[in-house]
Amino acid sequence: YESKEQHHSVTRYKESNNKYSVVRLSLMTELKQAIEEGQLTLNYQPKIDVASGKVVSVESLVRWKHPEHGFIFPDEFIPLAEQTGNIRHLTHWAIETALQEHVRLREIGFDIKMAVNISAVDVSDLELPPFVSNLLEKYSVAPSSLILEVTESAIMSDPDKAMLALNMLKNMSIKLSIDDFGTGYSSMEQLKRAPVDELKIDKSFVLDLATNKDDLIIVKSITSLAHNLGMTIVAEGVEDNGSLTALRKLNVETAQGYFISRPVEAHILESWLQDNNGVFKS
Ligand code: C2E
Ligand code: MG
Ligand code: MG
Ligand code: MG
């Protein structure tokens, strides 16, 4: 379905490689206030079961509606939030907001899992598991309805600490997902140790899946590795029907991408689900 989500933000400031540019410095100081003033918002992108088209979960993705710069995308301010100690606040806000939306979807008849991205800083924060536990209780959400997505590189930055926190979350029955898989440097040793349910293959391997033989071999190999380790596969970056067809042939369980839907505002997701009975038909 259609959405006008576009990248027209402060990206132009990226051109100066100086990470201490005036704009960046002011964004850093504004972020905390932005959260408090409600300038951050979550968009939601469905993930479908490849075989049936049924929406099985949605991923929440943060956007900053900046009063002067317009929409700012997370790649520009998540690193700032990490550097300035604001990421915990942002993560807490994101998990609570996403759980509220999960409840809303359940109320309109769609009991689907909600995925939230957490950063490297969060994954070694031993206060995160009890925080999440309180929220699940507050909103009466089953822990297995929450998926936390952690990038491969976040786990690798301090594997021992990450494994500790991930095991705490896993023991609470929360679902865990390794994001952007294939772009970091996981050793097989860490992959074996990580208590994760799902691997998300990075979009760089999925975008040209229908035409690129190397990508096909890579996706096929990652899928067989994940299945043999008892994990399921999500392919992100599905931009055309060719990729979706290829994924079906490879027995990949779950797909996500612009071909199915862009990340959209909550009310757009809700009406789409209602209009389509929660099923994507290509
Ligand atoms: P991610 O978790 O890997 O999310 C997937 C990104 O790919 C999203 O970018 C999404 O809009 C984009 N995408 C989805 N489908 C397609 C497609 O078919 N083609 C292409 N080219 N792109 C697609 P977005 O929303 O800009 O987010 C970028 C990254 O920022 C995320 O990558 C995630 O690592 C991080 N992020 C987003 N929201 C949060 C959050 O609430 N907390 C934290 N800590 N990180 C977040
Ligand atoms: Mg993600
Ligand atoms: Mg990803
Ligand atoms: Mg990513």
mmCIF file of C-alpha atoms and ligand atoms in Angstrom:
data_model
loop_
_atom_site.group_PDB
_atom_site.id
_atom_site.type_symbol
_atom_site.label_atom_id
_atom_site.label_comp_id
_atom_site.label_asym_id
_atom_site.label_seq_id
_atom_site.Cartn_x
_atom_site.Cartn_y
_atom_site.Cartn_z
ATOM 1 C CA TYR A 1 0.000 0.000 0.000
ATOM 2 C CA GLU A 2 0.975 3.568 -0.663
ATOM 3 C CA SER A 3 2.745 5.975 1.608
ATOM 4 C CA LYS A 4 4.616 9.165 1.037
ATOM 5 C CA GLU A 5 7.477 8.335 3.368
ATOM 6 C CA GLN A 6 10.573 9.877 1.835
ATOM 7 C CA HIS A 7 14.029 10.875 2.893
ATOM 8 C CA HIS A 8 14.120 14.660 2.854
ATOM 9 C CA SER A 9 15.612 15.520 6.166
ATOM 10 C CA VAL A 10 18.889 16.895 7.420
ATOM 11 C CA THR A 11 20.762 14.355 5.290
ATOM 12 C CA ARG A 12 22.429 17.178 3.419
ATOM 13 C CA TYR A 13 24.390 18.073 6.551
ATOM 14 C CA LYS A 14 25.986 14.638 6.398
ATOM 15 C CA GLU A 15 28.131 15.860 3.523
ATOM 16 C CA SER A 16 30.488 17.581 5.877
ATOM 17 C CA ASN A 17 32.243 14.704 7.524
ATOM 18 C CA ASN A 18 32.656 16.773 10.637
ATOM 19 C CA LYS A 19 30.561 15.027 13.234
ATOM 20 C CA TYR A 20 30.752 18.087 15.481
ATOM 21 C CA SER A 21 28.988 20.351 13.011
ATOM 22 C CA VAL A 22 26.769 23.029 14.504
ATOM 23 C CA VAL A 23 23.645 21.184 13.376
ATOM 24 C CA ARG A 24 24.742 17.927 14.985
ATOM 25 C CA LEU A 25 25.624 19.600 18.250
ATOM 26 C CA SER A 26 22.278 21.292 18.458
ATOM 27 C CA LEU A 27 20.434 18.072 17.584
ATOM 28 C CA MET A 28 22.206 16.338 20.457
ATOM 29 C CA THR A 29 20.985 18.856 22.984
ATOM 30 C CA GLU A 30 17.502 18.910 21.478
ATOM 31 C CA LEU A 31 16.895 15.164 21.492
ATOM 32 C CA LYS A 32 15.994 14.761 25.147
ATOM 33 C CA GLN A 33 13.586 17.648 24.944
ATOM 34 C CA ALA A 34 12.184 16.235 21.699
ATOM 35 C CA ILE A 35 11.235 12.996 23.434
ATOM 36 C CA GLU A 36 9.576 14.910 26.272
ATOM 37 C CA GLU A 37 7.702 17.174 23.884
ATOM 38 C CA GLY A 38 6.407 14.281 21.797
ATOM 39 C CA GLN A 39 8.368 15.070 18.620
ATOM 40 C CA LEU A 40 9.320 11.410 18.215
ATOM 41 C CA THR A 41 6.861 9.058 16.601
ATOM 42 C CA LEU A 42 6.840 5.405 15.579
ATOM 43 C CA ASN A 43 5.967 4.139 12.132
ATOM 44 C CA TYR A 44 5.089 0.490 11.645
ATOM 45 C CA GLN A 45 6.059 -1.917 8.879
ATOM 46 C CA PRO A 46 4.361 -5.319 8.539
ATOM 47 C CA LYS A 47 6.211 -8.628 8.286
ATOM 48 C CA ILE A 48 4.288 -11.322 6.443
ATOM 49 C CA ASP A 49 4.293 -15.085 6.424
ATOM 50 C CA VAL A 50 5.724 -15.798 2.963
ATOM 51 C CA ALA A 51 3.516 -18.832 2.307
ATOM 52 C CA SER A 52 0.148 -17.300 3.235
ATOM 53 C CA GLY A 53 0.672 -13.517 3.064
ATOM 54 C CA LYS A 54 -0.690 -13.197 6.598
ATOM 55 C CA VAL A 55 0.785 -10.343 8.650
ATOM 56 C CA VAL A 56 2.510 -12.056 11.559
ATOM 57 C CA SER A 57 4.212 -9.072 13.160
ATOM 58 C CA VAL A 58 5.020 -5.401 12.703
ATOM 59 C CA GLU A 59 8.336 -3.618 13.234
ATOM 60 C CA SER A 60 8.263 -0.215 14.894
ATOM 61 C CA LEU A 61 10.654 2.360 13.414
ATOM 62 C CA VAL A 62 11.259 5.723 15.053
ATOM 63 C CA ARG A 63 11.013 9.077 13.256
ATOM 64 C CA TRP A 64 11.754 12.544 14.610
ATOM 65 C CA LYS A 65 9.333 15.212 13.445
ATOM 66 C CA HIS A 66 11.670 18.148 13.858
ATOM 67 C CA PRO A 67 9.971 21.559 13.878
ATOM 68 C CA GLU A 68 12.630 23.127 11.595
ATOM 69 C CA HIS A 69 14.340 20.251 9.761
ATOM 70 C CA GLY A 70 11.269 18.137 8.975
ATOM 71 C CA PHE A 71 11.459 14.350 9.361
ATOM 72 C CA ILE A 72 14.801 13.065 10.601
ATOM 73 C CA PHE A 73 15.501 9.344 10.146
ATOM 74 C CA PRO A 74 16.958 7.121 12.869
ATOM 75 C CA ASP A 75 20.322 6.509 11.199
ATOM 76 C CA GLU A 76 21.015 10.199 11.835
ATOM 77 C CA PHE A 77 20.028 10.487 15.472
ATOM 78 C CA ILE A 78 20.306 7.021 17.059
ATOM 79 C CA PRO A 79 24.139 7.281 17.015
ATOM 80 C CA LEU A 80 23.834 10.729 18.628
ATOM 81 C CA ALA A 81 21.488 9.357 21.259
ATOM 82 C CA GLU A 82 23.994 6.596 21.997
ATOM 83 C CA GLN A 83 26.886 9.052 22.339
ATOM 84 C CA THR A 84 24.994 11.459 24.580
ATOM 85 C CA GLY A 85 23.420 8.962 26.959
ATOM 86 C CA ASN A 86 19.886 9.578 25.691
ATOM 87 C CA ILE A 87 19.384 6.157 24.150
ATOM 88 C CA ARG A 88 17.931 4.503 27.271
ATOM 89 C CA HIS A 89 15.264 7.159 27.486
ATOM 90 C CA LEU A 90 14.482 6.718 23.792
ATOM 91 C CA THR A 91 14.387 2.914 24.058
ATOM 92 C CA HIS A 92 12.056 3.042 27.056
ATOM 93 C CA TRP A 93 9.754 5.419 25.204
ATOM 94 C CA ALA A 94 9.814 3.220 22.061
ATOM 95 C CA ILE A 95 9.005 -0.007 23.904
ATOM 96 C CA GLU A 96 6.112 1.584 25.793
ATOM 97 C CA THR A 97 4.685 3.264 22.684
ATOM 98 C CA ALA A 98 4.978 0.058 20.640
ATOM 99 C CA LEU A 99 3.263 -2.003 23.357
ATOM 100 C CA GLN A 100 0.394 0.504 23.426
ATOM 101 C CA GLU A 101 0.013 0.051 19.673
ATOM 102 C CA HIS A 102 0.161 -3.734 20.066
ATOM 103 C CA VAL A 103 -2.778 -3.480 22.481
ATOM 104 C CA ARG A 104 -4.653 -1.241 20.061
ATOM 105 C CA LEU A 105 -4.134 -3.740 17.203
ATOM 106 C CA ARG A 106 -5.308 -6.565 19.433
ATOM 107 C CA GLU A 107 -8.438 -4.570 20.270
ATOM 108 C CA ILE A 108 -9.329 -4.248 16.587
ATOM 109 C CA GLY A 109 -8.816 -7.985 16.076
ATOM 110 C CA PHE A 110 -5.163 -8.326 15.069
ATOM 111 C CA ASP A 111 -3.149 -10.127 17.700
ATOM 112 C CA ILE A 112 0.219 -9.822 16.007
ATOM 113 C CA LYS A 113 3.712 -9.610 17.441
ATOM 114 C CA MET A 114 5.338 -6.203 17.918
ATOM 115 C CA ALA A 115 9.040 -5.733 17.137
ATOM 116 C CA VAL A 116 11.182 -2.985 18.665
ATOM 117 C CA ASN A 117 14.796 -2.203 17.764
ATOM 118 C CA ILE A 118 17.241 -1.890 20.620
ATOM 119 C CA SER A 119 20.775 -0.545 20.396
ATOM 120 C CA ALA A 120 24.183 -1.812 21.469
ATOM 121 C CA VAL A 121 23.971 0.259 24.640
ATOM 122 C CA ASP A 122 20.636 -1.342 25.605
ATOM 123 C CA VAL A 123 21.840 -4.859 25.035
ATOM 124 C CA SER A 124 24.356 -4.594 27.860
ATOM 125 C CA ASP A 125 21.914 -2.759 30.161
ATOM 126 C CA LEU A 126 20.902 -5.209 32.860
ATOM 127 C CA GLU A 127 18.064 -2.899 33.920
ATOM 128 C CA LEU A 128 16.305 -3.389 30.595
ATOM 129 C CA PRO A 129 14.815 -6.851 31.368
ATOM 130 C CA PRO A 130 13.023 -5.745 34.578
ATOM 131 C CA PHE A 131 11.880 -2.545 32.863
ATOM 132 C CA VAL A 132 10.323 -4.567 30.037
ATOM 133 C CA SER A 133 8.803 -7.009 32.487
ATOM 134 C CA ASN A 134 6.989 -4.177 34.295
ATOM 135 C CA LEU A 135 5.618 -2.791 31.050
ATOM 136 C CA LEU A 136 4.361 -6.190 29.879
ATOM 137 C CA GLU A 137 2.481 -6.476 33.134
ATOM 138 C CA LYS A 138 1.181 -2.907 32.975
ATOM 139 C CA TYR A 139 -0.360 -3.504 29.529
ATOM 140 C CA SER A 140 -1.198 -7.213 29.993
ATOM 141 C CA VAL A 141 0.907 -8.232 27.018
ATOM 142 C CA ALA A 142 2.278 -11.777 26.714
ATOM 143 C CA PRO A 143 6.101 -11.668 26.576
ATOM 144 C CA SER A 144 6.030 -13.839 23.453
ATOM 145 C CA SER A 145 4.175 -10.991 21.679
ATOM 146 C CA LEU A 146 7.253 -8.772 21.934
ATOM 147 C CA ILE A 147 10.251 -9.161 19.625
ATOM 148 C CA LEU A 148 13.428 -7.250 20.395
ATOM 149 C CA GLU A 149 15.677 -6.725 17.361
ATOM 150 C CA VAL A 150 19.381 -6.405 18.093
ATOM 151 C CA THR A 151 21.970 -5.875 15.384
ATOM 152 C CA GLU A 152 24.710 -8.382 14.877
ATOM 153 C CA SER A 153 27.361 -5.710 15.552
ATOM 154 C CA ALA A 154 25.669 -4.710 18.841
ATOM 155 C CA ILE A 155 26.068 -8.261 20.106
ATOM 156 C CA MET A 156 29.650 -8.456 18.937
ATOM 157 C CA SER A 157 30.776 -5.239 20.639
ATOM 158 C CA ASP A 158 30.677 -6.993 24.031
ATOM 159 C CA PRO A 159 29.504 -10.584 23.485
ATOM 160 C CA ASP A 160 29.750 -11.779 27.096
ATOM 161 C CA LYS A 161 27.673 -8.939 28.471
ATOM 162 C CA ALA A 162 25.233 -9.179 25.577
ATOM 163 C CA MET A 163 24.710 -12.918 26.149
ATOM 164 C CA LEU A 164 23.910 -12.244 29.791
ATOM 165 C CA ALA A 165 21.229 -9.666 29.008
ATOM 166 C CA LEU A 166 19.863 -11.674 26.066
ATOM 167 C CA ASN A 167 19.527 -14.749 28.255
ATOM 168 C CA MET A 168 17.603 -12.748 30.854
ATOM 169 C CA LEU A 169 15.184 -11.586 28.159
ATOM 170 C CA LYS A 170 14.941 -15.062 26.666
ATOM 171 C CA ASN A 171 14.138 -16.535 30.083
ATOM 172 C CA MET A 172 11.224 -14.103 30.296
ATOM 173 C CA SER A 173 9.932 -15.649 26.992
ATOM 174 C CA ILE A 174 10.539 -12.483 24.985
ATOM 175 C CA LYS A 175 11.394 -13.182 21.318
ATOM 176 C CA LEU A 176 14.843 -12.125 20.134
ATOM 177 C CA SER A 177 15.963 -11.345 16.632
ATOM 178 C CA ILE A 178 19.400 -10.660 15.144
ATOM 179 C CA ASP A 179 19.046 -7.687 12.805
ATOM 180 C CA ASP A 180 21.106 -6.836 9.694
ATOM 181 C CA PHE A 181 22.558 -10.324 9.667
ATOM 182 C CA GLY A 182 25.455 -10.723 7.255
ATOM 183 C CA THR A 183 26.841 -7.209 7.650
ATOM 184 C CA GLY A 184 28.672 -7.687 10.942
ATOM 185 C CA TYR A 185 31.314 -10.112 12.043
ATOM 186 C CA SER A 186 29.555 -12.774 14.113
ATOM 187 C CA SER A 187 31.665 -15.768 14.803
ATOM 188 C CA MET A 188 29.853 -19.073 14.574
ATOM 189 C CA GLU A 189 30.733 -19.449 18.235
ATOM 190 C CA GLN A 190 28.666 -16.372 19.202
ATOM 191 C CA LEU A 191 25.846 -17.314 16.866
ATOM 192 C CA LYS A 192 25.641 -20.706 18.530
ATOM 193 C CA ARG A 193 25.574 -19.095 21.988
ATOM 194 C CA ALA A 194 23.018 -16.402 21.210
ATOM 195 C CA PRO A 195 19.559 -17.396 22.510
ATOM 196 C CA VAL A 196 17.763 -15.990 19.475
ATOM 197 C CA ASP A 197 14.598 -17.095 17.700
ATOM 198 C CA GLU A 198 15.040 -15.283 14.411
ATOM 199 C CA LEU A 199 17.686 -14.051 11.976
ATOM 200 C CA LYS A 200 16.927 -11.024 9.822
ATOM 201 C CA ILE A 201 18.913 -11.166 6.604
ATOM 202 C CA ASP A 202 20.181 -7.705 5.752
ATOM 203 C CA LYS A 203 18.425 -5.988 2.870
ATOM 204 C CA SER A 204 21.660 -5.710 0.865
ATOM 205 C CA PHE A 205 21.325 -9.454 0.098
ATOM 206 C CA VAL A 206 17.591 -9.267 -0.641
ATOM 207 C CA LEU A 207 17.117 -6.184 -2.845
ATOM 208 C CA ASP A 208 18.334 -7.909 -6.049
ATOM 209 C CA LEU A 209 17.514 -11.467 -5.063
ATOM 210 C CA ALA A 210 15.543 -12.176 -8.228
ATOM 211 C CA THR A 211 18.453 -11.356 -10.536
ATOM 212 C CA ASN A 212 21.685 -11.733 -8.580
ATOM 213 C CA LYS A 213 22.991 -15.319 -8.344
ATOM 214 C CA ASP A 214 25.467 -14.515 -5.553
ATOM 215 C CA ASP A 215 22.727 -13.034 -3.394
ATOM 216 C CA LEU A 216 20.619 -16.124 -4.001
ATOM 217 C CA ILE A 217 23.445 -18.385 -2.832
ATOM 218 C CA ILE A 218 24.074 -16.234 0.252
ATOM 219 C CA VAL A 219 20.407 -16.125 1.260
ATOM 220 C CA LYS A 220 20.080 -19.860 0.676
ATOM 221 C CA SER A 221 23.137 -20.585 2.848
ATOM 222 C CA ILE A 222 22.088 -18.271 5.701
ATOM 223 C CA THR A 223 18.613 -19.819 5.624
ATOM 224 C CA SER A 224 19.933 -23.346 5.903
ATOM 225 C CA LEU A 225 22.336 -22.312 8.681
ATOM 226 C CA ALA A 226 19.517 -20.637 10.637
ATOM 227 C CA HIS A 227 17.128 -23.542 10.162
ATOM 228 C CA ASN A 228 19.756 -26.020 11.315
ATOM 229 C CA LEU A 229 20.301 -23.902 14.454
ATOM 230 C CA GLY A 230 16.537 -23.859 15.101
ATOM 231 C CA MET A 231 15.980 -20.236 14.088
ATOM 232 C CA THR A 232 13.515 -18.778 11.627
ATOM 233 C CA ILE A 233 14.401 -16.322 8.861
ATOM 234 C CA VAL A 234 13.083 -12.861 8.077
ATOM 235 C CA ALA A 235 14.181 -11.254 4.812
ATOM 236 C CA GLU A 236 14.087 -7.442 4.921
ATOM 237 C CA GLY A 237 14.229 -5.179 1.852
ATOM 238 C CA VAL A 238 11.717 -7.025 -0.337
ATOM 239 C CA GLU A 239 11.074 -4.412 -3.010
ATOM 240 C CA ASP A 240 9.530 -6.528 -5.770
ATOM 241 C CA ASN A 241 7.526 -9.640 -6.479
ATOM 242 C CA GLY A 242 10.630 -11.363 -7.889
ATOM 243 C CA SER A 243 12.330 -11.283 -4.498
ATOM 244 C CA LEU A 244 9.198 -12.527 -2.756
ATOM 245 C CA THR A 245 8.884 -15.433 -5.209
ATOM 246 C CA ALA A 246 12.549 -16.343 -4.717
ATOM 247 C CA LEU A 247 12.091 -16.309 -0.926
ATOM 248 C CA ARG A 248 9.098 -18.630 -1.232
ATOM 249 C CA LYS A 249 11.233 -21.125 -3.171
ATOM 250 C CA LEU A 250 13.956 -20.945 -0.507
ATOM 251 C CA ASN A 251 11.460 -21.702 2.308
ATOM 252 C CA VAL A 252 12.123 -18.395 4.031
ATOM 253 C CA GLU A 253 9.350 -17.946 6.606
ATOM 254 C CA THR A 254 8.915 -14.187 6.832
ATOM 255 C CA ALA A 255 9.294 -11.173 4.526
ATOM 256 C CA GLN A 256 9.306 -7.413 5.001
ATOM 257 C CA GLY A 257 9.833 -4.590 2.534
ATOM 258 C CA TYR A 258 8.472 -1.771 0.411
ATOM 259 C CA PHE A 259 6.781 -4.243 -1.985
ATOM 260 C CA ILE A 260 4.558 -5.322 0.890
ATOM 261 C CA SER A 261 4.387 -1.959 2.649
ATOM 262 C CA ARG A 262 6.522 1.014 3.592
ATOM 263 C CA PRO A 263 6.705 1.840 7.284
ATOM 264 C CA VAL A 264 3.478 3.786 7.911
ATOM 265 C CA GLU A 265 1.726 5.684 10.672
ATOM 266 C CA ALA A 266 -0.332 3.632 13.108
ATOM 267 C CA HIS A 267 -3.717 4.716 11.752
ATOM 268 C CA ILE A 268 -2.718 3.790 8.178
ATOM 269 C CA LEU A 269 -1.552 0.337 9.298
ATOM 270 C CA GLU A 270 -4.813 -0.168 11.192
ATOM 271 C CA SER A 271 -7.036 0.678 8.238
ATOM 272 C CA TRP A 272 -4.917 -1.413 5.871
ATOM 273 C CA LEU A 273 -5.199 -4.445 8.163
ATOM 274 C CA GLN A 274 -8.952 -3.951 8.410
ATOM 275 C CA ASP A 275 -9.416 -3.462 4.664
ATOM 276 C CA ASN A 276 -7.342 -6.555 3.834
ATOM 277 C CA ASN A 277 -8.285 -8.864 6.692
ATOM 278 C CA GLY A 278 -4.651 -8.865 7.768
ATOM 279 C CA VAL A 279 -3.438 -10.631 4.620
ATOM 280 C CA PHE A 280 -1.121 -9.304 1.893
ATOM 281 C CA LYS A 281 -1.949 -10.490 -1.619
ATOM 282 C CA SER A 282 0.627 -9.904 -4.354
HETATM 283 P P1 C2E B 1 16.501 -1.852 10.676
HETATM 284 O O1 C2E B 1 16.008 -2.270 12.005
HETATM 285 O O2 C2E B 1 17.327 -2.814 9.913
HETATM 286 O O3 C2E B 1 15.196 -1.439 9.870
HETATM 287 C C1 C2E B 1 15.021 -1.637 8.503
HETATM 288 C C2 C2E B 1 15.256 -0.363 7.727
HETATM 289 O O4 C2E B 1 15.080 -0.637 6.339
HETATM 290 C C3 C2E B 1 14.266 0.739 8.051
HETATM 291 O O5 C2E B 1 14.934 1.993 7.882
HETATM 292 C C4 C2E B 1 13.203 0.551 6.969
HETATM 293 O O6 C2E B 1 12.459 1.721 6.696
HETATM 294 C C5 C2E B 1 14.060 0.170 5.795
HETATM 295 N N1 C2E B 1 13.337 -0.654 4.819
HETATM 296 C C6 C2E B 1 12.266 -1.452 5.007
HETATM 297 N N2 C2E B 1 11.902 -2.049 3.867
HETATM 298 C C7 C2E B 1 12.752 -1.643 2.919
HETATM 299 C C8 C2E B 1 12.877 -1.905 1.506
HETATM 300 O O7 C2E B 1 12.124 -2.677 0.909
HETATM 301 N N3 C2E B 1 13.904 -1.288 0.860
HETATM 302 C C9 C2E B 1 14.759 -0.432 1.493
HETATM 303 N N4 C2E B 1 15.720 0.145 0.768
HETATM 304 N N5 C2E B 1 14.676 -0.153 2.809
HETATM 305 C C10 C2E B 1 13.675 -0.756 3.516
HETATM 306 P P2 C2E B 1 14.776 3.175 8.940
HETATM 307 O O8 C2E B 1 13.354 3.230 9.410
HETATM 308 O O9 C2E B 1 15.384 4.383 8.359
HETATM 309 O O10 C2E B 1 15.648 2.672 10.173
HETATM 310 C C11 C2E B 1 17.037 2.525 10.067
HETATM 311 C C12 C2E B 1 17.618 1.833 11.275
HETATM 312 O O11 C2E B 1 17.478 2.642 12.450
HETATM 313 C C13 C2E B 1 16.908 0.535 11.630
HETATM 314 O O12 C2E B 1 17.357 -0.502 10.783
HETATM 315 C C14 C2E B 1 17.306 0.365 13.085
HETATM 316 O O13 C2E B 1 18.590 -0.204 13.195
HETATM 317 C C15 C2E B 1 17.361 1.805 13.570
HETATM 318 N N6 C2E B 1 16.120 2.107 14.318
HETATM 319 C C16 C2E B 1 14.881 2.400 13.845
HETATM 320 N N7 C2E B 1 14.000 2.621 14.857
HETATM 321 C C17 C2E B 1 14.718 2.460 15.995
HETATM 322 C C18 C2E B 1 14.363 2.527 17.404
HETATM 323 O O14 C2E B 1 13.206 2.766 17.797
HETATM 324 N N8 C2E B 1 15.375 2.298 18.293
HETATM 325 C C19 C2E B 1 16.666 1.995 17.884
HETATM 326 N N9 C2E B 1 17.596 1.771 18.832
HETATM 327 N N10 C2E B 1 17.001 1.899 16.599
HETATM 328 C C20 C2E B 1 16.055 2.127 15.660
HETATM 329 MG MG MG B 2 15.113 -3.831 12.824
HETATM 330 MG MG MG B 3 17.695 -4.626 9.550
HETATM 331 MG MG MG B 4 19.476 -1.697 9.522
#
